[in-house]
Coordinates of C-alpha atoms and ligand atoms in Angstrom, one line a residue:
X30 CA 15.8 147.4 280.3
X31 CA 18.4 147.4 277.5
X32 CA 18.2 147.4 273.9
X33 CA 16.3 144.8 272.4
X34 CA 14.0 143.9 275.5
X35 CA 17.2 141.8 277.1
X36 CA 17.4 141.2 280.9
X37 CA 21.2 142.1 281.0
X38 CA 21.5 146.4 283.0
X39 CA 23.3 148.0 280.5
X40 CA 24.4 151.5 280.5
X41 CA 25.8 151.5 277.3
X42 CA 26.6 148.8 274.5
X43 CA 30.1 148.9 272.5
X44 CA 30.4 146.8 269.4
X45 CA 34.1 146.4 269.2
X46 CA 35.4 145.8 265.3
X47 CA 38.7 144.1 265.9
X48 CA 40.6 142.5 268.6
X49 CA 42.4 145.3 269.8
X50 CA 39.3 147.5 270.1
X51 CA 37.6 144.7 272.5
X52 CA 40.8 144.3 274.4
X53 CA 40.9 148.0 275.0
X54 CA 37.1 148.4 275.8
X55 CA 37.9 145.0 279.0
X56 CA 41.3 147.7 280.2
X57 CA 39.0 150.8 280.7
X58 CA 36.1 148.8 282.1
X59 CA 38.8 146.9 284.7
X60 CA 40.1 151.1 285.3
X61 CA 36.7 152.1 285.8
X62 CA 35.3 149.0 287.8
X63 CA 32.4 148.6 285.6
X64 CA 30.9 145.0 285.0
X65 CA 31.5 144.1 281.7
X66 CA 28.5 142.1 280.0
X67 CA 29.7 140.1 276.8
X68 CA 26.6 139.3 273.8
X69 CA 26.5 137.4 271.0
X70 CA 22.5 136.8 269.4
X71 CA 21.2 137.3 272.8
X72 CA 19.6 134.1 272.6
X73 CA 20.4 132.9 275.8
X74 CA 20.9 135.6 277.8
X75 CA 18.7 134.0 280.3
X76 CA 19.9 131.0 280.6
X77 CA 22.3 131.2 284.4
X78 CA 22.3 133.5 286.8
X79 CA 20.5 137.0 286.5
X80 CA 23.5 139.8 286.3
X81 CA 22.4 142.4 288.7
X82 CA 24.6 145.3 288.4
X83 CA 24.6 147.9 285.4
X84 CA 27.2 147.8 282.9
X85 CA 28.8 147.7 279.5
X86 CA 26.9 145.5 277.1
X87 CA 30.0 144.0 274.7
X88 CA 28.1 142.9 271.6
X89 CA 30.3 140.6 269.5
X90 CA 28.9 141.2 266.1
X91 CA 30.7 143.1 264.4
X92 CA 33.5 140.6 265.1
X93 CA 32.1 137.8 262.4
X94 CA 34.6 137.3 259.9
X95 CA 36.0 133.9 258.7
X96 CA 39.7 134.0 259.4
X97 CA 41.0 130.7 258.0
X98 CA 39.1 127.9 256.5
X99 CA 41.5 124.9 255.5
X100 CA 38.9 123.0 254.7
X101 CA 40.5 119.2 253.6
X102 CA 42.0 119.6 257.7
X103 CA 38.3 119.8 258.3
X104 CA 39.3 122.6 260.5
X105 CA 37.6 126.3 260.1
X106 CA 38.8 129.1 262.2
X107 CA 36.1 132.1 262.9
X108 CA 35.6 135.2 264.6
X109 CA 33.4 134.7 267.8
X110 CA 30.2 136.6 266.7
X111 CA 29.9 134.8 263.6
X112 CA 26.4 133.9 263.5
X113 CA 25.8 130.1 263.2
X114 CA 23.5 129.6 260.2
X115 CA 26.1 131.7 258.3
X116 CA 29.1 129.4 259.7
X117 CA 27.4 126.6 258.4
X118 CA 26.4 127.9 254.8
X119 CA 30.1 128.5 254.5
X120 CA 30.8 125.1 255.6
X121 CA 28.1 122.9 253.2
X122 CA 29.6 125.0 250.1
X123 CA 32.6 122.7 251.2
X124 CA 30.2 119.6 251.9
X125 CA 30.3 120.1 255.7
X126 CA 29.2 121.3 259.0
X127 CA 29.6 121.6 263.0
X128 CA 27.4 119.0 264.4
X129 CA 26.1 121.4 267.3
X130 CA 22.5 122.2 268.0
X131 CA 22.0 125.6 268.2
X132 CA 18.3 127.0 268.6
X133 CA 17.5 130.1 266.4
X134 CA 20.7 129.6 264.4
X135 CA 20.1 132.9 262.4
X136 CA 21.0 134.8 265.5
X137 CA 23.4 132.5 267.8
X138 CA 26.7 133.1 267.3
X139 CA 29.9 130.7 267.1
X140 CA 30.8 132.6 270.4
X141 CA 27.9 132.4 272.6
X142 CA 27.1 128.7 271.6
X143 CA 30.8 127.6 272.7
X144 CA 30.4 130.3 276.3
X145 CA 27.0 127.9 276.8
X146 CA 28.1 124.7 275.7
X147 CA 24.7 123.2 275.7
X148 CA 24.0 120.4 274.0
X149 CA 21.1 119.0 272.1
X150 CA 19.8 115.4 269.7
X151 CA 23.3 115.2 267.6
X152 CA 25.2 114.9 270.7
X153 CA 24.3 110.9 270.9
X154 CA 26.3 110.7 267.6
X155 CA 28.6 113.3 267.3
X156 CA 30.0 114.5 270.9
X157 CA 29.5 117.6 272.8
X158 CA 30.4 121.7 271.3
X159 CA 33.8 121.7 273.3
X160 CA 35.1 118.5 271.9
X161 CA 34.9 121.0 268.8
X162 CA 36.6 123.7 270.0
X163 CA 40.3 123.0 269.0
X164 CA 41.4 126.4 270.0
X165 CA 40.6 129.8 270.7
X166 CA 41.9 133.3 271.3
X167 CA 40.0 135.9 274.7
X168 CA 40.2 138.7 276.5
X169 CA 40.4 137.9 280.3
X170 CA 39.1 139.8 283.1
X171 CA 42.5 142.0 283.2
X172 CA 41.9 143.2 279.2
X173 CA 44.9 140.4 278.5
X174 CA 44.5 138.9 275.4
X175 CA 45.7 135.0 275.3
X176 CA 45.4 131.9 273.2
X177 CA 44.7 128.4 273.8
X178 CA 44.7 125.0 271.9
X179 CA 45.9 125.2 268.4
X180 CA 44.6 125.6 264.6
X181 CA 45.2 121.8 264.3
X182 CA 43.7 118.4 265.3
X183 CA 46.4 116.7 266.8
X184 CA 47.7 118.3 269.7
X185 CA 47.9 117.4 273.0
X186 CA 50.2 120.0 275.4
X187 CA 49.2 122.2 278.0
X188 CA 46.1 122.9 280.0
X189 CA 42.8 122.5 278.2
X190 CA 42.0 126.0 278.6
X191 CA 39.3 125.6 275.6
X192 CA 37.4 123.0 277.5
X193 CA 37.1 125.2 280.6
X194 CA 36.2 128.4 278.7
X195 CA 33.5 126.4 277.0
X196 CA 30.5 126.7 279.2
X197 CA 31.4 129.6 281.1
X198 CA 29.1 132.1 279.7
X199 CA 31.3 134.6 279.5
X200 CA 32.7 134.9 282.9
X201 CA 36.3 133.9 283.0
X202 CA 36.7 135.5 279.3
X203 CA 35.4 137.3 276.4
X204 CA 35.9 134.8 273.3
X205 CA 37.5 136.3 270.2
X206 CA 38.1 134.3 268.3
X207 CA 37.6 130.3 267.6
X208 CA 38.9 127.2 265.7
X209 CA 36.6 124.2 265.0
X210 CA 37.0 121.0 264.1
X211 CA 34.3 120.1 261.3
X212 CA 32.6 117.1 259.9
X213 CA 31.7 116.0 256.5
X214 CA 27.8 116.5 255.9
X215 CA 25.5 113.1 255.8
X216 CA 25.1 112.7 252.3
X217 CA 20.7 112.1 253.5
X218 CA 18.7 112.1 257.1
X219 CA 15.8 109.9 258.2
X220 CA 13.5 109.7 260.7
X221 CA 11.7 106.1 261.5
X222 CA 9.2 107.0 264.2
X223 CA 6.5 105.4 266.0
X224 CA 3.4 105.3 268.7
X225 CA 4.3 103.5 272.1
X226 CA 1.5 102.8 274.6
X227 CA 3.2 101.6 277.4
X228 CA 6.6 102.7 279.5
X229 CA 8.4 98.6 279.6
X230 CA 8.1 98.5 275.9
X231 CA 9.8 102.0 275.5
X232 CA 12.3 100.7 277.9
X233 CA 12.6 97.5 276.0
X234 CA 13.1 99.2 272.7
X235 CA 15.7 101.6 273.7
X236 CA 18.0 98.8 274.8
X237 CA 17.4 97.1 271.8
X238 CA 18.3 99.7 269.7
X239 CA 21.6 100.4 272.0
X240 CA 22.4 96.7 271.3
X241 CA 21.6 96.8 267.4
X242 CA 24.3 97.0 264.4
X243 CA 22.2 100.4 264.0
X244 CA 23.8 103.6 264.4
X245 CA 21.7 106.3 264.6
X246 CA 22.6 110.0 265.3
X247 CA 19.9 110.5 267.3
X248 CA 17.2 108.4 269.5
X249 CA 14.7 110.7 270.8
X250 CA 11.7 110.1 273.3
X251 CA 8.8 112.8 273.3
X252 CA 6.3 113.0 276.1
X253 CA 3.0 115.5 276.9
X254 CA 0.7 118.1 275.4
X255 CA 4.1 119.8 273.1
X256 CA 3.9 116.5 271.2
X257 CA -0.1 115.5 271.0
X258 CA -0.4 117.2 267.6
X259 CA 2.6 117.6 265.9
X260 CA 3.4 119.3 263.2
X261 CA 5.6 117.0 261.5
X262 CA 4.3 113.8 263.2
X263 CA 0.6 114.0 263.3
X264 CA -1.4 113.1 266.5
X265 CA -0.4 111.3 269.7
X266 CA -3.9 110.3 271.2
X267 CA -4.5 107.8 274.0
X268 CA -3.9 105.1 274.3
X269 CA -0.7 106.0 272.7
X270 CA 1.8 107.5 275.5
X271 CA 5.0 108.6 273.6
X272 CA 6.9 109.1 270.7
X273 CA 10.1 107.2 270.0
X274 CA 11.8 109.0 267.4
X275 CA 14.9 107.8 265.8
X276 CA 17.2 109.5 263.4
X277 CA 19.7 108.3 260.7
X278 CA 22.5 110.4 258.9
X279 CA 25.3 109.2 256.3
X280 CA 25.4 108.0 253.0
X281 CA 22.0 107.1 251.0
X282 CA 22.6 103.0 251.6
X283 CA 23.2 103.3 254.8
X284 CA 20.4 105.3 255.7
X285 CA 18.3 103.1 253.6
X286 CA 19.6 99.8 254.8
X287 CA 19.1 101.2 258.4
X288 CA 15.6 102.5 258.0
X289 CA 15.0 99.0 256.6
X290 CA 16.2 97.2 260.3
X291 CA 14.4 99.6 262.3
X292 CA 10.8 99.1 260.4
X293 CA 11.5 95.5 260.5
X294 CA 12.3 95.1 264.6
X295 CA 9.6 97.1 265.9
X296 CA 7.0 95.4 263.5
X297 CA 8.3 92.1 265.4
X298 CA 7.8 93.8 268.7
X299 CA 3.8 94.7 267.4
X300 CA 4.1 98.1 266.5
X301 CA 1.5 98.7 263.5
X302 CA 2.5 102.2 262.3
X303 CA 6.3 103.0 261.6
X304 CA 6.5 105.9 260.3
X305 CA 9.6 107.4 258.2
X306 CA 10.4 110.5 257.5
X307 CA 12.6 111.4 254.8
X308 CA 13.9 114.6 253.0
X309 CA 12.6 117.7 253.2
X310 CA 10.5 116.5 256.2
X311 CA 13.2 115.0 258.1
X312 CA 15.0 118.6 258.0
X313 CA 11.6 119.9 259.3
X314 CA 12.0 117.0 262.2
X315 CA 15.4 118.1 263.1
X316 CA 14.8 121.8 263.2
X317 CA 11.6 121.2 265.8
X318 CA 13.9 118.6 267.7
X319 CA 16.7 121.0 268.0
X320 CA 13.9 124.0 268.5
X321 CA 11.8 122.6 271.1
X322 CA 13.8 123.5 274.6
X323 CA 13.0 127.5 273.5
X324 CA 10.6 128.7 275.7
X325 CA 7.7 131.0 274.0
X326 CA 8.6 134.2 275.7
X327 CA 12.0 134.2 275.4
X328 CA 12.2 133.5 271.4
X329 CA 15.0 136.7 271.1
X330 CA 13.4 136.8 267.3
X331 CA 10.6 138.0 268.8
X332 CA 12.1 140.5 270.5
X333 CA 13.6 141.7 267.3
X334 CA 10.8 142.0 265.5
X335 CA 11.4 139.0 263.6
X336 CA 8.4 136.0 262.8
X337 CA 8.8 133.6 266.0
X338 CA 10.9 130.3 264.8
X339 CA 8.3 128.6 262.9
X340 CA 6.6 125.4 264.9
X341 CA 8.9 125.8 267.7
X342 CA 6.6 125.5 270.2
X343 CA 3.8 123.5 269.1
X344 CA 1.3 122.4 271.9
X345 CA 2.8 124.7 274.8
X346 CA 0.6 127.9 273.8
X347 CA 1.2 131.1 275.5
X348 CA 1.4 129.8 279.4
X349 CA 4.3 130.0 281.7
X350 CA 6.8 127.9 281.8
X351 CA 10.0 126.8 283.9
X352 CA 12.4 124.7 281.4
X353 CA 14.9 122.5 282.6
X354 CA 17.4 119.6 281.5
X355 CA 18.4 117.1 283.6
X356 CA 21.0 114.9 282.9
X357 CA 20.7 110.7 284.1
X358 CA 22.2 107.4 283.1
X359 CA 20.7 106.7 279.4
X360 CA 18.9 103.2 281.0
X361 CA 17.2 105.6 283.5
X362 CA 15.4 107.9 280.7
X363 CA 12.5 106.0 280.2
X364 CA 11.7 106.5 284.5
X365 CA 12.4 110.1 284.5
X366 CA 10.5 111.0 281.5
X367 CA 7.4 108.3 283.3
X368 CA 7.6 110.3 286.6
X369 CA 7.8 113.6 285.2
X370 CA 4.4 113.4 282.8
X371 CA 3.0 111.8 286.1
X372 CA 3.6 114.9 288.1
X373 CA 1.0 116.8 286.1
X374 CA -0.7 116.7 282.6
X375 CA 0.5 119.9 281.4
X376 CA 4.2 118.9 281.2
X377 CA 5.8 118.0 278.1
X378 CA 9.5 116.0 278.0
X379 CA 11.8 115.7 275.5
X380 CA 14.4 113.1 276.2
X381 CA 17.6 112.6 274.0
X382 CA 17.5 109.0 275.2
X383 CA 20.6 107.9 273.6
X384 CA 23.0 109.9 275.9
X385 CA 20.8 110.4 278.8
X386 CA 19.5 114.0 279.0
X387 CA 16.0 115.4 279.5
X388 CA 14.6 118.9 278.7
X389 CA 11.4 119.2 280.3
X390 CA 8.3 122.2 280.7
X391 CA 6.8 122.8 283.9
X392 CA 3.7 125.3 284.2
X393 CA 3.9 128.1 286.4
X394 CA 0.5 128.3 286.6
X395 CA -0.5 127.5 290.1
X396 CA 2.9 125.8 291.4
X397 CA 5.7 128.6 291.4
X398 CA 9.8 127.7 290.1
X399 CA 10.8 127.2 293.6
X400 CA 8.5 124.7 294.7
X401 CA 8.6 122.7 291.2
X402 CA 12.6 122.5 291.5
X403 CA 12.5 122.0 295.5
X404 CA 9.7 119.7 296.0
X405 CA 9.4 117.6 292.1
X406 CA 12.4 118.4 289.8
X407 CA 15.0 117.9 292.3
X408 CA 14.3 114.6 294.5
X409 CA 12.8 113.2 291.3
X410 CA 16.8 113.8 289.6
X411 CA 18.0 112.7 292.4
X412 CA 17.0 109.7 293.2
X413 CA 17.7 108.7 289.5
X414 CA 21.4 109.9 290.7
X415 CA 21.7 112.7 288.1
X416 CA 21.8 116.4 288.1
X417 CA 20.0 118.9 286.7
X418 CA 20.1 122.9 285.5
X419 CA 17.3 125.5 284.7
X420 CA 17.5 126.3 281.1
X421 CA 14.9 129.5 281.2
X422 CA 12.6 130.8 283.6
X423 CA 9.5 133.5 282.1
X424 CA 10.4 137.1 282.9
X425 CA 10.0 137.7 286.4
X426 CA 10.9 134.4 288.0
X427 CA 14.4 134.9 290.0
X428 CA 16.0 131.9 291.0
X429 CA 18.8 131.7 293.4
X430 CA 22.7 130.0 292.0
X431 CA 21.2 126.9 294.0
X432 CA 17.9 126.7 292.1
X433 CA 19.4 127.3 288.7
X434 CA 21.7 124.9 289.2
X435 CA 21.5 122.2 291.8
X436 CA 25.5 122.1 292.1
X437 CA 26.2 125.7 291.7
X438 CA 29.3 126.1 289.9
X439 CA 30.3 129.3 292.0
X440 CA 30.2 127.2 295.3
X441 CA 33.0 125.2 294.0
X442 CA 36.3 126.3 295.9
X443 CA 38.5 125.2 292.2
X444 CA 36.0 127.5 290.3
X445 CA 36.5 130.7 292.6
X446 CA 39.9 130.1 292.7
X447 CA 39.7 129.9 288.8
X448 CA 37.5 133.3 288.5
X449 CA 39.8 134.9 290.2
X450 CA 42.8 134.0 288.5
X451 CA 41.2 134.9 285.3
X452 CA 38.7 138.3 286.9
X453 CA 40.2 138.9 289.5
X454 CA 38.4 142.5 289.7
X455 CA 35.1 140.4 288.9
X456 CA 33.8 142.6 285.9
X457 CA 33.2 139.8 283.9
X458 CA 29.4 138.8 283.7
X459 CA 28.9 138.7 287.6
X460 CA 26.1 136.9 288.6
X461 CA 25.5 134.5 285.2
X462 CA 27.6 131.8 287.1
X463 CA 26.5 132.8 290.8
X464 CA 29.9 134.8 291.7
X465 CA 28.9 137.7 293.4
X466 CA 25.2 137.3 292.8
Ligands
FAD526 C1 16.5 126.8 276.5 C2 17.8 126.7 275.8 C3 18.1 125.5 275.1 C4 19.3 125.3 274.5 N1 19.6 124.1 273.8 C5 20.7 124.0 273.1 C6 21.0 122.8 272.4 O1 20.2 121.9 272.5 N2 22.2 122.7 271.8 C7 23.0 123.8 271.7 O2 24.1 123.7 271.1 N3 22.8 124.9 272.3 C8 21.6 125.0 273.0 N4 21.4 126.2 273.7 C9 22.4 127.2 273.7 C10 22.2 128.1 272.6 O3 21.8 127.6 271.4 C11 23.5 128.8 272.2 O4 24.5 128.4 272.9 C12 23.2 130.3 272.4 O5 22.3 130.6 271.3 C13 24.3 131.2 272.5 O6 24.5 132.0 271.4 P1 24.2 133.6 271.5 O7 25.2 134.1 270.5 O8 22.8 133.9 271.2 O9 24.7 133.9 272.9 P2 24.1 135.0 273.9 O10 22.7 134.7 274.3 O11 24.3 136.4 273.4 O12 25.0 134.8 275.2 C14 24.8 133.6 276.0 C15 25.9 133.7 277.1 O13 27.2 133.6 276.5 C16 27.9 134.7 276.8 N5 28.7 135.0 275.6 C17 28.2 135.2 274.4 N6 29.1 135.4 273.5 C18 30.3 135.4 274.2 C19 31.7 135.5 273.8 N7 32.0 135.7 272.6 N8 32.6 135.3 274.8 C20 32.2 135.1 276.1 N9 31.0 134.9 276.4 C21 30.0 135.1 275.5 C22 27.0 135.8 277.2 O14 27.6 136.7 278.1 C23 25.9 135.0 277.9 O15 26.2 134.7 279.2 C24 20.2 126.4 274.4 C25 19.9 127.6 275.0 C26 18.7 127.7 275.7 C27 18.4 129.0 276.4

């Protein structure tokens, strides 16, 4: 087990300081044949594929400067291991910010997020993290350092080498460097949410909302024991099934004039209590949205001695638990989210209803990972025709390329052919995307 409790087999962990150092380390580890293991925060180290032979770690960190912030081309470019929370604290002196989700913030890194290329609540409003990612500069599998994109907005030649990097986790390249396109922050946030007792008039509401003037930057849908006593919303109790949550960004009157619609429709569809949640607590509602698909165990602050995120994991207490996100056509939420409480009481559902994806717990305790995704998680996807990934599985639980992901991107003949154009020797991360597990 390496530093800091991670499950990645290191023999030894290099924190290159510059370019050229990290270049250098990828040349000797191609010489040597050794597996080369890239880290950022380490929050998501197991998320993918289980790397199974020892190695170099390559922590990122000490690459974290800012390189260039032009900030009226709302453009910033960054070192890779930049954590996030300090990316966006240089951004807001500047009134903006990345509109990407990233769990435990304090520790992720610029770097990591764009090698996961997850997506959480803002993406409804504000698009996914590689439609950020302008450009960016790596090491490949040969210890060749190239670029791709550019420092600026508008351009359009060549292959999108950004977009295929992002998501990769780290196994066509190790990400150096990396431009972003920026927003300006909301001037004010707001929650409106409210109680819904019954699946048709969650259904209803969600359309409505689609078809409204409204445009909210996030529509959320919270199911199960996580969301029973919240700490920001209070208590979901029977007959009450689900939360609908809704959240508004931009200027003050147009959060205001929004909030306004939205309290006035659902008291004409008969819903008593709307609540609204405004600053500081609709920060709090944002950080537990954006929290919630971090499994207990694997909270990497933990691991670093470091106070759990706070409220993270409200109503899911110390059992084990397989966490996955499925991804379905946005009128087919309300079903999914339905079938999945039905499958058992103990699971809990978090559905960014707006764009169609699901994150969703599954106890361990007394149905094992394989059965849940083989026999429930699976057909139950499927039949909504959409597909669906593990995002973390407790120490312990191994699951093959096919269970982690139910189209493995490693049994794609374009992907291998990719991997080995850009690893040919295979030292990069094998076994996070299924090559060579
Ligand atoms: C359960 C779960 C839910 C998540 N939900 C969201 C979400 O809603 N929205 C969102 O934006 N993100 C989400 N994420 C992703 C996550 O927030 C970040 O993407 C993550 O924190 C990565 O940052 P890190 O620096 O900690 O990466 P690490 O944990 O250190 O690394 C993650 C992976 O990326 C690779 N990697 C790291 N840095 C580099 C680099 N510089 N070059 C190449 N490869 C690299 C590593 O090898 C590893 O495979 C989620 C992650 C998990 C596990």
């Amino acid at each position: 087990m390496s530093e800091n409790n991670f499950p990645f087999p290191e023999v030894q962990r290099f924190r290159p300081a510059s370019l050229e150092e990290l270049a250098e380390l990828v040349r000797q580890a191609v010489a040597s044949r050794t597996p080369i293991y890239p880290i950022g925060g380490g929050t998501s180290l197991r998320y993918g594929g289980l790397p199974t032979r020892p190695g170099w770690g390559l922590s990122l960190q000490q690459l974290r400067r800012m390189v260039d912030y032009p900030a009226r081309d709302l453009t910033i470019t960054v070192e890779a291991g930049l954590p996030v929370a300090e990316l966006q604290t240089l951004l807001a002196q500047q009134g903006q910010w990345w509109p990407v989700d990233a769990p435990q913030p304090d520790q992720a890194t610029v770097g990591g997020v764009v090698a996961c290329n997850l997506n959480g609540p803002h993406r409804y409003a504000w698009g996914s993290v590689s439609d950020y990612v302008l450009g960016l500069t790596a090491v490949d599998g040969q210890g060749m350092v190239f670029a791709a994109g550019s420092r600026v907005v508008k351009n359009a030649a060549g292959y999108n080498l950004c977009r295929l990097l992002a998501g990769s986790l780290g196994a066509l390249a190790v990400i150096a460097q990396v431009t972003l396109r920026v927003q300006p922050l909301p001037e004010t946030t707001a929650f409106a949410a409210a109680k819904l007792e019954d699946w048709d008039l969650a259904d209803r509401l969600l359309r409505q909302l689609m078809q409204s003037q409204l445009l909210p930057t996030a529509i959320q849908l919270a199911v199960g024991p996580a969301w029973t006593d919240d700490p920001v919303l209070g208590e979901l109790k029977p007959p009450a099934k689900a939360w609908l949550i809704v959240g508004l960004e931009g200027s003050a009157k147009e959060v205001a004039w929004q909030v306004e619609q939205l309290q006035s429709a659902w008291q004409a569809e008969g819903l008593r209590q709307v609540q609204i949640l405004r600053e500081p607590q609709s920060q709090a509602m944002w950080r537990r949205l954006v929290e919630f698909p971090v499994l207990p165990g694997l909270d990497s602050r933990l691991a670093n001695g470091l106070p759990p995120v706070p409220n993270a994991h409200h109503g899911v207490g110390e059992e084990r638990f397989l966490v996955v996100q499925a991804g379905v056509l946005p009128s087919q939420v309300v079903a999914l989210a339905a079938r999945w409480v039905q499958m058992d009481r103990r699971i809990s559902v978090l559905a960014h209803a707006g764009h169609g994806s699901l994150v969703g717990y599954f106890p361990l305790d007394g149905v094992d990972a394989r059965r849940w995704l083989q026999e429930s998680i699976f057909p139950s996807v499927s039949s909504q025709h959409g597909h669906v990934h593990v995002l973390s599985a407790p120490t312990g639980v191994v699951l093959s390329p096919a269970e982690l992901w139910s189209q493995p991107p490693c049994q794609d003949r374009l992907m291998q052919a990719i991997k080995q154009r850009f690893d040919p020797d295979g030292i990069l991360n094998p076994g996070r995307l299924g090559f060579d597990a």
